[in-house]
Coordinates of C-alpha atoms in Angstrom, one line a residue:
M23 CA 39.6 12.1 86.9
H24 CA 39.1 15.8 86.2
F25 CA 41.0 17.0 89.5
S26 CA 44.0 14.9 88.7
S27 CA 44.3 16.2 85.2
C28 CA 44.1 19.8 86.5
L29 CA 46.9 19.2 89.2
C30 CA 49.1 17.7 86.6
T31 CA 48.5 20.6 84.3
L32 CA 49.4 23.0 87.2
L33 CA 52.7 21.3 88.0
V34 CA 53.7 21.2 84.4
A35 CA 52.9 24.9 84.1
L36 CA 55.1 25.9 87.1
V37 CA 58.7 27.1 86.3
Y38 CA 61.3 26.5 89.1
Q39 CA 64.0 29.1 89.6
V40 CA 67.0 29.2 92.1
S41 CA 68.9 32.4 92.6
A42 CA 72.6 32.9 93.5
M43 CA 73.4 32.7 97.2
D44 CA 73.7 36.0 99.2
T45 CA 75.6 36.4 102.5
V46 CA 74.3 38.2 105.5
I47 CA 76.3 39.0 108.7
G48 CA 74.4 39.3 111.9
L49 CA 75.6 40.3 115.4
Y50 CA 75.8 37.8 118.2
G51 CA 72.9 38.1 120.6
E52 CA 70.9 40.5 118.4
T53 CA 67.9 40.0 116.2
V54 CA 69.1 39.1 112.7
E55 CA 67.2 40.1 109.6
V56 CA 67.7 37.8 106.6
P57 CA 66.2 39.4 103.5
C58 CA 64.1 37.6 100.9
N59 CA 65.2 38.2 97.3
N60 CA 67.7 40.8 98.6
G61 CA 64.8 42.9 99.9
A62 CA 63.1 43.3 96.5
P63 CA 59.3 44.2 96.5
K64 CA 56.8 41.4 96.6
P65 CA 55.5 40.3 93.2
K66 CA 51.8 41.3 92.4
D67 CA 50.7 37.7 91.7
L68 CA 52.3 36.4 95.0
F69 CA 50.7 33.2 96.2
I70 CA 52.9 31.9 99.0
T71 CA 56.2 32.7 100.8
K72 CA 58.0 30.1 102.8
W73 CA 61.4 30.1 104.7
K74 CA 63.3 26.8 105.2
Y75 CA 66.8 25.5 106.0
D76 CA 68.5 22.2 105.6
N77 CA 66.7 20.5 108.5
G78 CA 63.2 21.6 107.7
D79 CA 60.7 24.4 107.2
L80 CA 60.5 27.4 109.5
L81 CA 57.4 29.3 108.5
T82 CA 55.0 30.1 105.6
Q83 CA 52.7 32.9 104.6
L84 CA 49.8 32.8 102.1
K85 CA 48.9 36.0 100.3
D86 CA 46.9 38.4 102.5
Q87 CA 47.3 36.1 105.5
D88 CA 49.6 36.1 108.6
A89 CA 52.7 34.0 108.7
S90 CA 52.5 30.6 110.3
V91 CA 55.4 29.1 112.2
I92 CA 56.0 25.5 111.2
A93 CA 59.3 24.9 113.1
T94 CA 59.1 22.8 116.2
N95 CA 62.7 22.9 117.4
Q96 CA 65.0 25.7 118.7
Y97 CA 63.5 28.2 116.1
K98 CA 59.9 27.7 117.3
D99 CA 60.0 30.8 119.5
R100 CA 62.8 32.7 117.8
V101 CA 61.6 33.2 114.2
S102 CA 59.1 35.6 112.6
M103 CA 58.5 37.2 109.2
A104 CA 58.7 40.9 108.5
E105 CA 56.3 42.8 106.2
N106 CA 58.9 42.7 103.4
S107 CA 59.0 38.9 103.8
S108 CA 62.5 39.0 105.5
L109 CA 63.2 36.3 108.1
L110 CA 63.8 37.6 111.6
I111 CA 65.8 35.4 114.0
A112 CA 66.0 36.6 117.6
A113 CA 69.0 36.1 120.0
A114 CA 71.3 35.1 117.2
S115 CA 74.1 32.6 118.2
L116 CA 76.8 30.8 116.4
K117 CA 74.4 27.9 115.8
D118 CA 72.5 30.1 113.5
E119 CA 75.3 30.2 111.0
K120 CA 73.4 28.2 108.3
I121 CA 71.9 28.6 104.8
F122 CA 68.4 29.8 104.9
T123 CA 66.2 29.7 101.8
C124 CA 63.2 31.9 100.9
M125 CA 60.8 30.2 98.5
V126 CA 58.4 32.4 96.7
V127 CA 55.4 31.1 94.5
A128 CA 54.0 33.8 92.2
G129 CA 51.9 33.0 89.2
A130 CA 53.4 30.1 87.4
D131 CA 56.9 30.6 89.0
I132 CA 58.6 29.1 92.0
S133 CA 61.7 31.1 93.1
E134 CA 64.2 30.2 95.8
Y135 CA 66.6 32.7 97.3
P136 CA 69.3 31.0 99.5
V137 CA 71.1 33.3 102.0
K138 CA 74.1 32.3 104.1
L139 CA 74.0 33.7 107.6
L140 CA 77.2 34.5 109.5
I141 CA 77.3 35.6 113.1
H142 CA 80.0 38.0 114.3
K143 CA 81.0 39.1 117.7
A144 CA 83.6 41.6 118.9
P145 CA 85.8 40.8 121.9
T146 CA 84.2 41.7 125.2
R147 CA 87.5 43.5 126.0
V148 CA 91.1 43.9 125.0
E149 CA 93.6 44.0 127.9
I150 CA 97.3 43.5 128.7
T151 CA 98.0 41.2 131.5
A152 CA 101.1 39.5 133.0
L153 CA 103.0 42.8 132.8
A154 CA 106.8 42.8 133.3
A155 CA 108.0 44.5 136.5
E156 CA 110.6 46.4 134.6
L157 CA 112.6 46.4 131.3
E158 CA 116.3 46.2 131.3
I159 CA 118.2 47.7 128.3
G160 CA 119.5 45.0 126.0
K161 CA 117.8 42.1 127.7
P162 CA 114.8 40.4 126.0
T163 CA 111.9 40.5 128.4
Q164 CA 108.3 39.3 128.1
L165 CA 106.5 42.6 128.3
G166 CA 103.0 41.3 128.7
Q167 CA 100.1 39.3 127.2
C168 CA 97.3 40.8 125.3
S169 CA 93.9 39.0 125.4
A170 CA 90.8 39.4 123.3
P171 CA 88.1 37.0 124.7
D172 CA 84.7 35.9 123.3
S173 CA 84.9 36.9 119.7
N174 CA 83.9 35.5 116.3
P175 CA 85.7 35.2 114.2
A176 CA 89.0 35.0 116.1
A177 CA 90.4 38.4 116.8
N178 CA 93.7 39.5 115.1
I179 CA 95.8 41.3 117.8
T180 CA 98.3 44.1 116.9
W181 CA 100.9 45.6 119.3
F182 CA 101.8 49.3 119.3
K183 CA 104.5 51.5 120.9
N184 CA 103.6 55.2 121.1
K185 CA 100.7 54.5 118.6
K186 CA 103.2 53.0 116.1
H187 CA 102.7 49.4 114.9
L188 CA 105.3 47.0 116.2
V189 CA 106.4 44.5 113.7
A190 CA 108.0 41.3 114.8
D191 CA 111.7 41.0 113.6
G192 CA 112.6 37.8 115.5
K193 CA 115.3 39.7 117.5
G194 CA 114.2 42.8 119.5
I195 CA 110.5 42.2 118.9
I196 CA 109.0 38.6 119.1
I197 CA 105.2 38.2 119.0
S198 CA 103.5 34.9 119.5
S199 CA 99.7 34.3 119.4
K200 CA 97.2 31.5 120.1
V201 CA 93.4 31.0 119.8
K202 CA 91.1 29.1 122.2
V203 CA 87.5 28.1 121.3
D204 CA 84.8 27.9 124.0
E205 CA 83.1 24.5 123.7
V206 CA 79.7 25.8 124.8
T207 CA 79.4 29.1 122.9
G208 CA 81.8 28.4 120.1
L209 CA 83.4 31.9 120.7
T210 CA 87.1 32.3 120.6
T211 CA 89.7 33.9 122.9
T212 CA 92.9 35.2 121.2
S213 CA 96.1 35.7 123.2
S214 CA 99.2 37.5 122.0
T215 CA 102.5 37.6 123.9
L216 CA 105.1 40.3 123.2
Q217 CA 108.8 39.7 124.0
Y218 CA 110.7 43.0 123.8
T219 CA 114.3 44.2 124.1
A220 CA 114.2 47.7 125.6
E221 CA 116.2 50.7 124.6
K222 CA 117.1 53.8 126.6
G223 CA 114.4 55.8 124.9
D224 CA 111.7 53.5 126.1
T225 CA 111.6 55.0 129.6
D226 CA 108.4 56.9 128.9
A227 CA 107.1 54.8 126.1
L228 CA 103.4 53.8 126.1
F229 CA 102.5 50.3 124.9
T230 CA 99.1 49.2 123.7
C231 CA 97.5 46.3 121.9
G232 CA 94.3 46.2 119.9
T233 CA 92.0 44.4 117.5
L234 CA 90.0 45.8 114.6
N235 CA 87.4 47.4 116.8
A236 CA 89.0 47.7 120.2
L237 CA 92.1 49.0 121.8
S238 CA 93.6 48.3 125.2
S239 CA 94.6 50.8 127.8
P240 CA 98.2 52.0 127.4
V241 CA 100.8 50.7 129.8
S242 CA 104.3 51.9 130.5
F243 CA 107.3 50.3 132.1
T244 CA 110.3 51.2 134.2
V245 CA 113.3 50.8 132.0
T246 CA 116.5 50.2 133.9
Y247 CA 120.0 50.8 132.7
P248 CA 123.4 51.5 134.3
T249 CA 124.9 55.0 134.5
E250 CA 126.9 55.9 131.5
R251 CA 127.5 59.6 132.0
V252 CA 127.8 62.0 134.9
S253 CA 127.5 65.8 134.6
L254 CA 128.2 68.5 137.2
H255 CA 126.1 71.6 137.2
V256 CA 126.7 74.9 139.0
I257 CA 123.4 76.4 140.1
S258 CA 123.7 80.2 140.1
K259 CA 121.6 83.1 139.0
G260 CA 124.6 85.1 137.7
P261 CA 128.4 85.5 138.1
L262 CA 129.6 84.1 141.4
M263 CA 130.7 86.8 143.9
E264 CA 132.4 86.7 147.2
G265 CA 130.0 85.9 150.0
D266 CA 127.6 83.9 147.7
N267 CA 126.5 80.3 148.3
V268 CA 127.3 78.0 145.4
T269 CA 125.1 74.9 144.8
L270 CA 126.7 72.0 143.0
K271 CA 124.3 69.4 141.4
C272 CA 125.5 66.1 140.1
K273 CA 123.3 64.4 137.4
A274 CA 123.6 60.8 136.1
D275 CA 121.8 59.2 133.2
G276 CA 121.3 55.7 134.9
N277 CA 117.9 54.3 135.8
P278 CA 117.2 54.0 138.6
L279 CA 119.2 57.2 139.3
P280 CA 122.0 57.1 141.7
T281 CA 121.1 58.4 145.1
S282 CA 124.6 59.1 146.5
F283 CA 127.5 61.0 145.2
N284 CA 131.0 62.1 146.1
F285 CA 131.8 65.8 145.7
H286 CA 135.4 66.9 145.4
I287 CA 135.7 70.3 147.0
Q288 CA 139.2 71.8 146.8
R289 CA 141.0 68.5 147.3
K290 CA 138.5 67.3 149.9
V291 CA 135.9 64.6 149.2
V292 CA 132.5 65.1 150.6
K293 CA 130.1 62.1 150.5
V294 CA 126.4 63.0 150.0
E295 CA 123.7 60.4 150.5
N296 CA 120.1 60.5 149.3
S297 CA 120.8 63.7 147.5
D298 CA 122.4 64.9 144.2
S299 CA 123.3 68.4 145.5
Y300 CA 125.9 70.0 147.7
T301 CA 126.1 73.7 148.7
V302 CA 129.4 75.6 149.4
T303 CA 128.5 78.5 151.6
D304 CA 130.1 82.0 151.8
V305 CA 132.7 81.5 149.1
T306 CA 135.7 83.7 148.7
R307 CA 138.3 84.4 146.0
D308 CA 140.3 81.5 147.4
S309 CA 137.4 79.2 146.5
T310 CA 138.2 79.6 142.8
G311 CA 139.3 76.3 141.3
E312 CA 138.2 72.9 139.9
Y313 CA 135.2 71.0 141.4
K314 CA 134.2 67.4 140.7
C315 CA 131.5 64.9 141.4
S316 CA 131.3 61.2 140.9
I317 CA 129.1 58.2 141.7
I318 CA 130.1 56.4 144.8
D319 CA 130.4 52.9 143.3
N320 CA 132.5 54.1 140.3
A321 CA 134.9 56.9 141.0
K322 CA 135.9 57.0 137.3
M323 CA 132.4 58.0 136.4
E324 CA 132.9 61.7 137.1
D325 CA 132.6 65.3 135.8
S326 CA 134.4 68.5 136.7
K327 CA 133.8 72.3 136.4
N328 CA 136.2 75.2 136.9
I329 CA 134.6 77.8 139.1
T330 CA 135.7 81.4 139.3
I331 CA 134.7 83.6 142.2
N332 CA 134.6 87.2 141.1
Y333 CA 135.8 89.9 143.4
L334 CA 136.3 93.7 143.3
D335 CA 138.2 95.7 145.9
M336 CA 138.5 99.4 145.8
S337 CA 139.9 102.1 148.2
L338 CA 139.9 105.9 147.7
S339 CA 141.9 108.4 149.7
P340 CA 140.6 110.9 150.8
S341 CA 137.1 109.5 151.2
E342 CA 135.5 112.2 153.3
K343 CA 135.2 115.9 153.4
V344 CA 138.5 117.7 152.8
M345 CA 139.2 121.3 153.6
K346 CA 142.1 122.9 151.6
S347 CA 143.4 126.5 151.0
A348 CA 143.6 127.9 147.5
G349 CA 147.0 127.3 146.0
E350 CA 147.7 124.1 147.9
S351 CA 147.9 120.6 146.4
L352 CA 145.8 117.5 147.1
A353 CA 147.0 113.9 146.3
L354 CA 144.3 111.4 145.3
N355 CA 145.0 107.7 145.7
L356 CA 142.7 105.1 144.1
Q357 CA 143.6 101.5 144.6
T358 CA 141.8 98.6 142.9
D359 CA 142.1 94.8 142.9
A360 CA 139.7 92.6 140.8
S361 CA 139.4 89.3 139.1
G362 CA 138.6 90.8 135.7
E363 CA 138.9 93.9 133.6
L364 CA 137.8 97.1 135.2
R365 CA 136.0 100.3 134.0
V366 CA 136.6 103.4 136.0
S367 CA 134.5 106.6 135.7
W368 CA 134.6 109.9 137.6
T369 CA 132.0 112.6 138.2
K370 CA 132.0 116.0 139.9
D371 CA 128.7 117.3 141.2
N372 CA 127.0 114.6 139.0
G373 CA 128.8 115.9 135.9
K374 CA 131.0 113.4 134.0
L375 CA 134.8 113.9 134.0
D376 CA 137.0 112.7 131.2
K377 CA 139.7 111.3 133.6
M378 CA 140.8 111.1 137.2
P379 CA 141.1 114.7 138.6
K380 CA 144.6 116.1 139.5
F381 CA 145.1 118.8 142.0
D382 CA 148.6 120.3 141.8
K383 CA 147.4 123.9 142.7
L384 CA 143.9 124.1 144.0
T385 CA 141.5 126.8 142.9
Y386 CA 138.1 127.7 144.1
S387 CA 136.6 126.0 141.0
D388 CA 138.0 122.7 142.3
S389 CA 135.5 122.7 145.1
G390 CA 132.7 120.1 144.8
K391 CA 131.7 116.5 145.4
Y392 CA 133.7 113.9 143.5
E393 CA 132.6 110.3 143.0
V394 CA 134.4 107.4 141.4
V395 CA 132.5 104.3 140.1
V396 CA 134.5 101.1 139.5
T397 CA 132.7 98.3 137.6
M398 CA 133.5 94.8 136.6
G399 CA 130.6 93.0 134.9
A400 CA 127.8 93.1 137.4
L401 CA 130.0 94.2 140.3
I402 CA 129.9 97.9 141.1
K403 CA 131.9 99.8 143.8
K404 CA 131.6 103.5 144.6
A405 CA 133.5 106.0 146.7
S406 CA 133.4 109.7 147.0
F407 CA 134.8 112.7 148.8
E408 CA 133.9 116.4 149.1
L409 CA 136.5 119.0 148.5
V410 CA 136.2 122.5 149.9
V411 CA 138.8 125.1 148.8
E412 CA 139.0 128.1 151.1
G413 CA 140.8 131.4 150.9
I414 CA 140.9 135.0 152.1
P415 CA 138.8 137.1 149.8
V416 CA 140.6 139.3 147.3
I417 CA 139.2 142.1 145.3
R418 CA 140.2 141.5 141.7
R419 CA 138.6 144.6 140.2
L420 CA 136.9 147.8 141.3
A421 CA 135.4 149.8 138.6
K422 CA 132.9 152.6 137.9
Q423 CA 130.7 153.5 135.0
R424 CA 128.0 156.0 134.2
G425 CA 124.5 154.6 134.2
E426 CA 122.5 154.1 131.1
D427 CA 120.2 157.1 131.9
G428 CA 123.2 159.3 132.7
Q429 CA 121.7 160.2 136.0
H430 CA 123.7 157.9 138.3
K431 CA 126.9 155.9 138.6
V432 CA 127.3 152.1 139.0
L433 CA 130.2 150.8 141.0
T434 CA 131.4 147.2 140.5
C435 CA 133.4 145.3 143.0
E436 CA 134.6 141.8 141.8
A437 CA 136.0 139.5 144.5
E438 CA 137.2 136.0 144.9
G439 CA 137.4 133.9 148.0
S440 CA 135.8 131.1 150.0
P441 CA 133.7 130.8 152.0
K442 CA 131.5 133.3 150.1
P443 CA 132.6 136.8 150.8
T444 CA 130.3 139.5 152.0
V445 CA 130.6 143.1 150.9
A446 CA 130.5 146.4 152.7
W447 CA 130.5 149.8 150.9
S448 CA 131.6 153.1 152.5
V449 CA 128.6 154.8 151.1
N450 CA 124.9 154.1 150.7
G451 CA 123.4 153.5 147.3
T452 CA 120.0 153.5 145.8
S453 CA 120.3 149.8 145.0
A454 CA 122.7 146.9 145.6
D455 CA 123.0 143.8 143.6
E456 CA 125.2 140.7 143.5
S457 CA 126.0 138.0 140.9
P458 CA 125.7 134.2 141.5
Y459 CA 128.6 132.8 143.6
V460 CA 130.3 130.4 141.2
N461 CA 133.7 128.8 141.6
G462 CA 134.7 131.2 144.4
K463 CA 133.9 134.3 142.4
I464 CA 131.2 136.9 143.0
S465 CA 130.5 140.4 141.7
Y466 CA 128.8 143.2 143.8
K467 CA 127.2 146.3 142.2
L468 CA 126.2 149.5 143.9
T469 CA 124.2 152.3 142.2
I470 CA 124.8 155.9 143.6
V471 CA 124.1 159.5 142.6
P472 CA 127.2 161.5 144.0
T473 CA 126.5 165.1 144.8
V474 CA 130.1 165.8 145.7
N475 CA 133.4 164.3 144.8
L476 CA 134.2 161.4 147.1
T477 CA 136.2 158.3 147.6
V478 CA 134.3 155.1 147.8
V479 CA 135.7 152.0 149.6
C480 CA 134.7 148.4 148.9
T481 CA 135.4 145.9 151.6
V482 CA 134.9 142.1 151.1
S483 CA 135.3 139.7 154.0
N484 CA 134.7 136.1 155.2
E485 CA 135.7 134.2 158.3
L486 CA 139.3 134.0 157.1
G487 CA 140.0 137.7 156.5
Q488 CA 139.2 140.7 154.3
D489 CA 140.4 142.9 151.5
T490 CA 139.7 146.6 150.8
R491 CA 140.1 148.8 147.7
A492 CA 139.1 152.5 147.1
I493 CA 138.0 154.4 144.0
N494 CA 137.5 158.1 143.5
V495 CA 134.1 159.1 142.3
S496 CA 133.3 162.7 141.1
T497 CA 129.9 164.3 140.8
L498 CA 128.1 164.1 137.5
F499 CA 128.5 167.9 137.0
E500 CA 132.2 167.8 137.6
E501 CA 132.6 164.9 135.3
V502 CA 130.9 166.7 132.5
R503 CA 133.1 169.9 133.0
M504 CA 136.2 167.9 133.1
D505 CA 135.3 166.1 129.9
K506 CA 135.0 169.5 128.1
Q507 CA 138.2 171.0 129.7
G508 CA 140.0 167.9 128.8
S509 CA 139.2 168.3 125.2
S510 CA 140.5 172.0 125.1
D511 CA 143.7 171.1 127.1
D512 CA 144.5 168.3 124.8
S513 CA 144.5 170.7 121.7
D514 CA 146.8 173.2 123.5
T515 CA 149.1 170.6 124.7
T516 CA 149.5 169.2 121.2
K517 CA 150.5 172.6 119.9
L518 CA 153.0 173.1 122.7
V519 CA 154.7 169.8 122.2
V520 CA 155.1 170.4 118.4
G521 CA 156.7 173.9 119.2
V522 CA 159.1 172.4 121.7
I523 CA 160.2 169.7 119.4
V524 CA 160.9 172.1 116.5
G525 CA 162.9 174.5 118.9
L526 CA 165.1 171.6 120.2
L527 CA 165.9 170.5 116.7
L528 CA 167.0 174.0 115.7
A529 CA 169.1 174.4 118.8
T530 CA 170.8 171.1 118.0
V531 CA 171.7 172.2 114.5
V532 CA 173.1 175.6 115.8
V533 CA 175.3 173.8 118.4
G534 CA 176.6 171.4 115.9
L535 CA 177.5 174.2 113.5
A536 CA 179.3 176.1 116.2
Y537 CA 181.3 173.1 117.1
W538 CA 182.4 172.5 113.6
L539 CA 183.6 176.2 113.2
Y540 CA 185.5 176.0 116.5
M541 CA 187.3 172.8 115.6
K542 CA 188.4 174.3 112.2
K543 CA 189.9 177.4 113.8
S544 CA 191.6 175.4 116.5
K545 CA 193.5 173.3 114.0
Q546 CA 194.6 176.4 112.0
G547 CA 196.0 178.2 115.1
S548 CA 198.1 175.2 116.1
W549 CA 199.7 174.9 112.8
K550 CA 200.8 178.6 112.8
T551 CA 202.0 178.9 116.3
G552 CA 203.5 175.4 116.6
E553 CA 201.8 174.6 119.9
K554 CA 201.7 171.1 121.1
E555 CA 198.7 169.2 119.7
D556 CA 198.4 167.1 122.8
G557 CA 196.9 169.8 124.9
S558 CA 194.6 171.0 122.1
T559 CA 193.5 167.5 121.5
E560 CA 192.6 167.0 125.2
E561 CA 190.6 170.2 125.3
S562 CA 188.9 169.2 122.1
K563 CA 187.8 165.8 123.6
K564 CA 186.4 167.5 126.6
L565 CA 184.5 170.0 124.5
E566 CA 183.1 167.1 122.3
E567 CA 181.9 165.3 125.4
K568 CA 180.0 168.3 126.6
I569 CA 178.4 168.9 123.2
E570 CA 177.4 165.2 123.1
E571 CA 175.8 165.4 126.5
K572 CA 174.0 168.5 125.4
L573 CA 172.8 166.8 122.2
E574 CA 171.6 163.7 124.2
E575 CA 169.8 165.9 126.7
N576 CA 168.0 167.8 123.9
S577 CA 167.2 164.5 122.2
Q578 CA 165.5 163.2 125.4
K579 CA 163.5 166.4 125.7
V580 CA 162.3 166.0 122.1
E581 CA 161.1 162.4 122.9
V582 CA 159.2 163.7 126.0

């Protein structure tokens, strides 16, 4: 009677509480932990903890005791309790997707914490199968099928092109999916088929498919399309010159690419198979013109290029060594023929000339090596000749002067001729010197100390002839005496000349006066005697002529 009343009192005293349901996701095949009271700490007055589900109890645990497994079915060897009272389920499968409840008795309270367990599994792989052999532009083609097997929940498959999401538009992109459930495991396999209409830019495109956690390997396809354009290319490192080999390359944009072409070479058609190139060897200026290429199965699909073969011809006359005499002329003849604008430059002994040289009357300074350079773009032609102007040596100047110290004399013999003249003096000197031989001119100097008056002869010669000139050279003593005497003689001569001039002037005046008196008397006598004036006039004319001759003679003497 007393026990029954106590039990009733206990049951009346307990307060039953049920918490809101939590959801836990576990991984397929792994050990799943289902927390009790969301992992909260155990109450201090804990009496008992029990896990159960709709079909029965799983295990219980009294305070300070080990948990006891109550289940006798599939969970018998798969369940256990963690230290924090969580339920541990090993080798989770889809059959474990249930509601598990943790009941906790503590003090006067009974609390239940239901937990919904979901089991997820990622696909074992994501792959594209049933690939199309090729894609043809503008033609809808089933590109492939993407599969994501053994997943839960069913995988959502997405298609990508070059890592960009493909969205179905019902025209160029059509995507269809289906899901199949395994009757044994309950896992699903999702399949997605992509029907795609290719474009020309898809030739190198990479296609992939994927789920939330997995991505397939990328795949690419051969995109075929007909040739729409042909282009002809001339393979050359620079401007084409005569003698070059010219390679023509015909390119088409079709796929697969054409393997055979027709090349139109100066009105001739050359068929080339299994190649897109043709080489024209050893071209000439006559090879300039229009060149074409086309695909064999469509002659209208062609392209053309105008090719210019550059050339430069040049001839120079003379072009070797030329020997000429001074005073002669030399005609230069430069002929050019080129495919473009020319630039001509001349040099003489590596020095630049302003224009083409002209040799109407050759001088020794014209001797040298002449070179002409004709350029047209990258083409360069050169020609040269050597001009040698020869002549018998001629002495242009022979002079003497006293040395700076006054103790010797320096003779200078300047000559001109080619080949270079050599000098010979008729006397020996203390030293001999010569200037550089430039433009056919050379100067020789000889230093002497004459002890007697002498005549010095300078002779210059080369293989063509010689020239000689002499100069009088006095001793240094005689030269000094002559300088003094010359000063005295100059003074006396001046006085004498003045005297002579004055005398001649006086004589002229006297003669003129006498003539005037004579003429006066002659006229008076004629008038008195009555003589004929003709004879007197004739005599007067003769006398006037004599007086005029005398006056002219005296005038010339005054000038002297």
